[in-house]
């Protein structure tokens, strides 16, 4: 039994469970044997009594059916041949069934074989009698045949004998079934008794095995639990007394080892805590080192020890405190090349334990009994970062225990930190003495500095006053420039206006040479006005008062506008100015006016500094930026000059300034605008080989901006060839202006075109005029004495009679964002800068005021409903650009019957000829433009029902609303998107294909 106790626990469990599994297998075998015996009895019961009874019953049923059919055959008439044939067929089927059941009886019957042979013989004999009866019936001897089928006849008697034989077989089968049943009951009782006895024996054996295994497991577990519980309560000496070679014995031994380790660690922790407490109790370096060394000697059972500190010059370690050491053993050692146990510890940067010291060692103890040499030495280095600052040595006559070594390693980090702190404190004390001496000197210097500080304070006050004065001067400069720009603009605008009037009036009336002087006066006046505007823009940028807007526009359209303004200069110089249109025509979200200013300056400079050759403008896309490259074949810029070409009032050199003119502000302002908008301007140039300026513009605005102020009629000014006239003649316009020259200029332009001009030289005069009559439109100057234009607008819009009166603002003032918003909120229809007035721009702006007031209302009143078309709809496209017409035709394909017209006049003729279901109308065309063509179509009673879709390159924010308000039924921007195009078309045409 004791040997089994030492067996591994897993083996014990496997042995016990193995016995149980064997018992279960034996029990299964017994059950399987008993089940087989019962199955055999059941099979015997089925194969003989049951099968024989079923086959015998079916045999008798077949005989009975054949005998019944024979009687039915006797009752059929001779004429009923079909019925007789059917009965004979049924008799044959039953005959076959009877023979089949006889075969089953012969194979399954357990009684004498003669019983089944007798039945077969009797059945064959009866068939012979039955066939004779059928022959007699077929012969016509019906009475004889009928008599044979009666119970007394040959056939009937034979059937009775056949049934007697089957009864004998049936009685034997029934007896055999009863015998099988009684045998099965006996077998069941026997098998149940055997199974019960074996199950009881197996259960008793299983309980005994379980109890024994439980004892083998519970005994060590109980012992371990008691030991652990005692240890947990604080009995560090608690150990398990269970010993065995199995897993429980190993677990008991492991617990004892763990308890031993914990007890040791606890002892080390207590001693480490005690040492830590001692280390924290002293701040004086010498007292600290003495106490620490004393307790290290006590806790490690050492006999002597010493602490060495690094000298101030960091060349050697000198003895600071020692216990039990002889003077000869406390000599200093080199810090630069340490030797012996000290060198090893300093190199390893850890505690070094030296054993088996040679008898030749110089270390020894002085005792009453003589000198003794140490057997082992422990060296503890103390580092501050990467520098060794102290070394502790302990010496023992015997061997150091593992407990002592572990204790030292445990407190090593704490000892190092505390030693560093004590040494630092020691240095602080030494430094404090020096600082105290230095403080006296510093107090003296402090008094001197205080006097200097007072002097600096007075100087700072003077600097603040100067700074404030400079700020005021800067503000005065800005105000002066603003005021002077207005004061200079006023006479300049008069010069420009009157020179323009004289230019128109004196055309072909005076000498050609004298007439040319007027052009020189007007051109130089505008040039001077641009210089004033540049200086004011520069001042506004420097003062931080420049407002940025955000507009969405097409880069191709902007550059076309700029180039159209500069084209006359290039043609005059005989150089080509080419713009290579970008096929994608990307959109930009930026400040439209500032971009125009940038490109006017850069492209204008390229033309100005190019005497022969060409200027090219190209547009490309690059990672969310639009790159506009302006290259020329001009004089070029030297590498030195490229450093300052964007500075104010600077050109490449003085000779260029004299040769080409200019103030040097253009590129400076363009660069400042670009910086404000997040654009980048770069230049590549070489003297004599031309220049390449590249402007990189982000596609999306990244700067802080104000919402742009949009005056709708500016749309028409961007349309080439637009020349709109008011719907009726003799329109009255009230001109509110205090400058006589401007009055003369405007009257000269408008009266020549059929307008009647009324003059009000102040806001008060304008209000008095409006009290008596209403003009068709007002041209308003903003800067007037007394009541200015802003106040007049507010008063006009506060009265119902003048609330919707069209107003065109004319001013020389550079308006701030707030002033622009104020004008917009007062429903101003147009704004024109003085000095930039041309006959064409003023007439178109006035025409738009009239159209907005009357013609658009009439056009918008035309009601057009969607058209249902059964076949192919007819579509007319009016477009002067062949490429655009080809693109439209390709998009339409074969969905519509497509007709083309290249101008407004041809479009009217095509519309009257084909009566289309819908018209696609371009806006910018020579001759009749899109607006005039729309007016003509709406004025024709036979055509005004046709829906008209504007196809235009105007894609700014609000352009769609403007065209729809004007009277167009739909709007598609160029370049045309096929999805957007058909979305607009199918709003007005309904076909079967949709």
Steps between C-alpha positions, in 0.01 A plus 500: 500500500785740581658435163168584330494827699830602334360432156434816299154645558419481130593131498281439807205667331562310177515170696170571676325621189647205306329253734173688461536498121564122505185448708303713255639298207407170668152635574465604136610156379243329723228734380608446139488115544156514663374731228621256231316208665179700521544612137543131398176403674322790330641396163382140553156626598484710185647247256266210594175563680436849373618451142325160472174644634512790253584277202231245602241777526586637156490142355154442642385840372619412147320160514180664622516763222557230232207294630277811503603588144416149383148548630480841327618337179215255519248785526621687188310455177655367190467834326700677777839394363687810623379454855589134492851581373549750785399238761736246352780758514433567872501125569846473343632791711378339823642169388841661460467662844414162656813331356713793625370457857564123478868578428517720812342224713747242369798724596376624842283213646677325793257205512505179292567573131225251406242752632591755233539233231146378577366854460683535163369160379144582600525845335633350172223241502240774555641695205455190284133473612450875443644485145268210413206701628604797283531268197146366559371855532666605174360187333150602605436246773412767751300279738781251544753778548275675753444176693879453532535834680243418773617384847402145403663525157853396414637860515322599824605182683859547390503856644380365836782244504753778410383720791525204737871468413561876554329483843747233604796723403344804670457310829868396492614861437285631786649243738850587390435876564382428854813289562726782376321755722542292817868446416549878455348574843732246668800646319405858602477406870837325485674787326357766735620309804853469360513872410377606846760287683786632285383865532493472881852353505627775263339774712656369823844479337465854355410646840802330661733632228356855529537499881860385476592755234326772701708407801821513295410853374336654808779409744775710327254777412392531864860511617589764239191708578580502872861598435403778256235635736748508787760672280242753381419590861860599558671181613807529279628163636193306379599208272319202346575154657369301205774314314450290190648443159181594316373846392360578845840428650657734241238766576570465874874536439439803272288666767774444757757652265270796428442556872874485557556754220229734627642480851844585362364784286306632795811498710692678222220755458493572873873546512490713182224711652704539816802608298286736291368657818853550627602653165213747515565605859823693436592790271855563618735314266738365762229391745304341216798303368597382849146377585458330163836326519435383857162345412632340181772329709242381756244369247757321282708358788806688373799576721616829345408752227583835341341770280709684241389828329613649173728798550409848378754477217347158403840330486482263800272339758593590862383330821213694658379260777634160611428245779759242613743599226876556546639824359712304252182342364328839449739657252340696207491340153493649151166591343656519156645148506342311794648162589411194706150438627416869453589493131282195432199655676536833320531339159209257559287781655354244746569329834807275484543205742859368524554154658802283588735793561867407492710492816720764340227763526594825678163524680495388867321559835671631812368299796618413852602158379689629193438585137246311287465518120146520341364204303253694285451863386185674370547824300200731436549780238282815513438677168346837423396456139808373321748621764614294804481723810557252786606142581398289805709197606399227750739228632418167672707225666248240393268462201217736418158333495267524203269698727767767548573521125132529416453766768777712347357460150156588631611831650751579223278749313376665820854525635620652171221757492542596863878522475463730198257711697731523801798586280291761320396641835865504603582698187207733566631573847841575358351711225276684743804635677636626172158638400469687824820680415383560145159629618671790671662587169168449317315733737746769408453429129122489551500855617692600191254307276202665670639836405548377140144354495355834598690660216372232255144554623524864405640402158211248445246770577660720237495206250127437565429864429701476178316177402164666556613799297614270217160321506325835479729605217425174315125555547538861388694377196222253416231765552704748296542255213130416507399867503762599245404213271144628497607861461734402214237279335245780488700732268643199313150362439405844370802504267421147376127570468534830313776370274266214412216744428725712279629185332147407396380853416807616303545183297566609139432865594856617575846432368601133534820586689315722747228236537767244598595721795167413663589128490835578661326700776245222568761221486740676735217593736400134526865405549531748784176368650640144494814620679288660773298179533821295530633725779169478685487120459853473639401716798188291569702178486762631742234626742324159497170655388472316170191276480507178300197354327417152376372452145461188289609548140663326203873566454468511120233772520708712739813478285304576183368820662850604614659426162224689317593808708875465430468388135502855356841568666652186344353579158637855523850359570466236228545198728265201529309439823375138494278326754500119482154413634484209746251244367371419850438871581527434876304704754674705769370611838694821569479882488415575135603868502831434676581224249422740215737756657778238536478385138459856366831594660694184408370468140517879457863498616580216260360703210669823619846345532478300172605696191476216250384141501202385701333451838337161573247421775444132592274334763571160661374307807724365777377332822207731576678811369456684170830608346496799263834537319575834325812476281648776285796563272580837661809651657511252789603556862844442648547264793590792730191699401264203554555537874320837518266526197203454737614789724313833489622762251764260360564375147784288370728807477494873458547486125186293460309750705606780271455293187166336565343722767286395794518542877600143589177446699329253265688182591520606866122529529447179301737315739322638806160404359631149425637458853166606651307248287737205547637528145866460405684703234834368375731634231761342272699739287832571334617831365428531129305171482163593639315409819251241625264602781292218654196573717371207710139550618321253734177373344324557835540821701705443819499858631255683724261687270186714487200396293540661160265776394353412161329761281305307236548722192875429514397175333409683181829690498681165475301401187681579173289702261222571752318814394164529671256787450208602723158386397370856431660834415508825697591341831569747781811457716572704811874571533598580862853643470682808631797496261433701188743307284324171578162657427626613158648158422193298597254733331710496185494118487139438596322784323664396175339157548150644553476528877364808676734606785385690811769645730508514883824639643437379856300248695251770609431598138451133410239452774310812388500370141369160611214662691357636172580229243669161464774441243553164328839464670752689717878543460631579847834639619589392854736778612304828510495788747212509745295186441722234344390216276471244784248711690306580183474125422369425848233768472394389151464136604292597805215631272278266299505721191880487466571166670546310170631786286810376300824662621850504347773612741783711357791573734872576514523355854660163567218342700552283806321169547244658735428776250457244219261299716303815582463576129397143422240495776344811341441308174753687288500350150848609386821668620755677273827663608556853382795518265405162353186620326478420131216578268438129441504396866273786612243438223489127573464558874213748446339263250507224760329727752215551255481133406494398863218745555270414208611251236591219742157527661338460157725206407437324832121531451517262201353168626637184338382150595685171432425354155401135439657370175398171333786470251848652501502856639646785293788691664667821377851593623615863448880508553771697316793278609541202262670280764225565752235425234676172416506405871127574538419298190702203627322510839151523344573209263190348341264577786377820327464649154787750524522839321787751519532878489825694534358839613186662638361617162545153344350349816179706461464386138560132594250526787227641272579235236512183718292607805723296742383351828799654686786747432858487639623862490857626539533847658824647362450522121577759234207698369196413709629372835310251714299760690389677180414167337289406804317834478431445129369145552275605789372791289389263218153360574575184298821426696452627856366161618837327433713420813848659476804372693799732545833330416771732632852512646374725784528263798545739793293467818152642427531492119239226468246701700574805290429325169183340636382835636575659163252265327691190390329168579823315585874547549803285410859620556791431266678263465169317458438187710270255316315399819429863595398575139242219478371577850410850373361373166272238655345761728332644187467203262324175590559208258406133491868400550516663847 
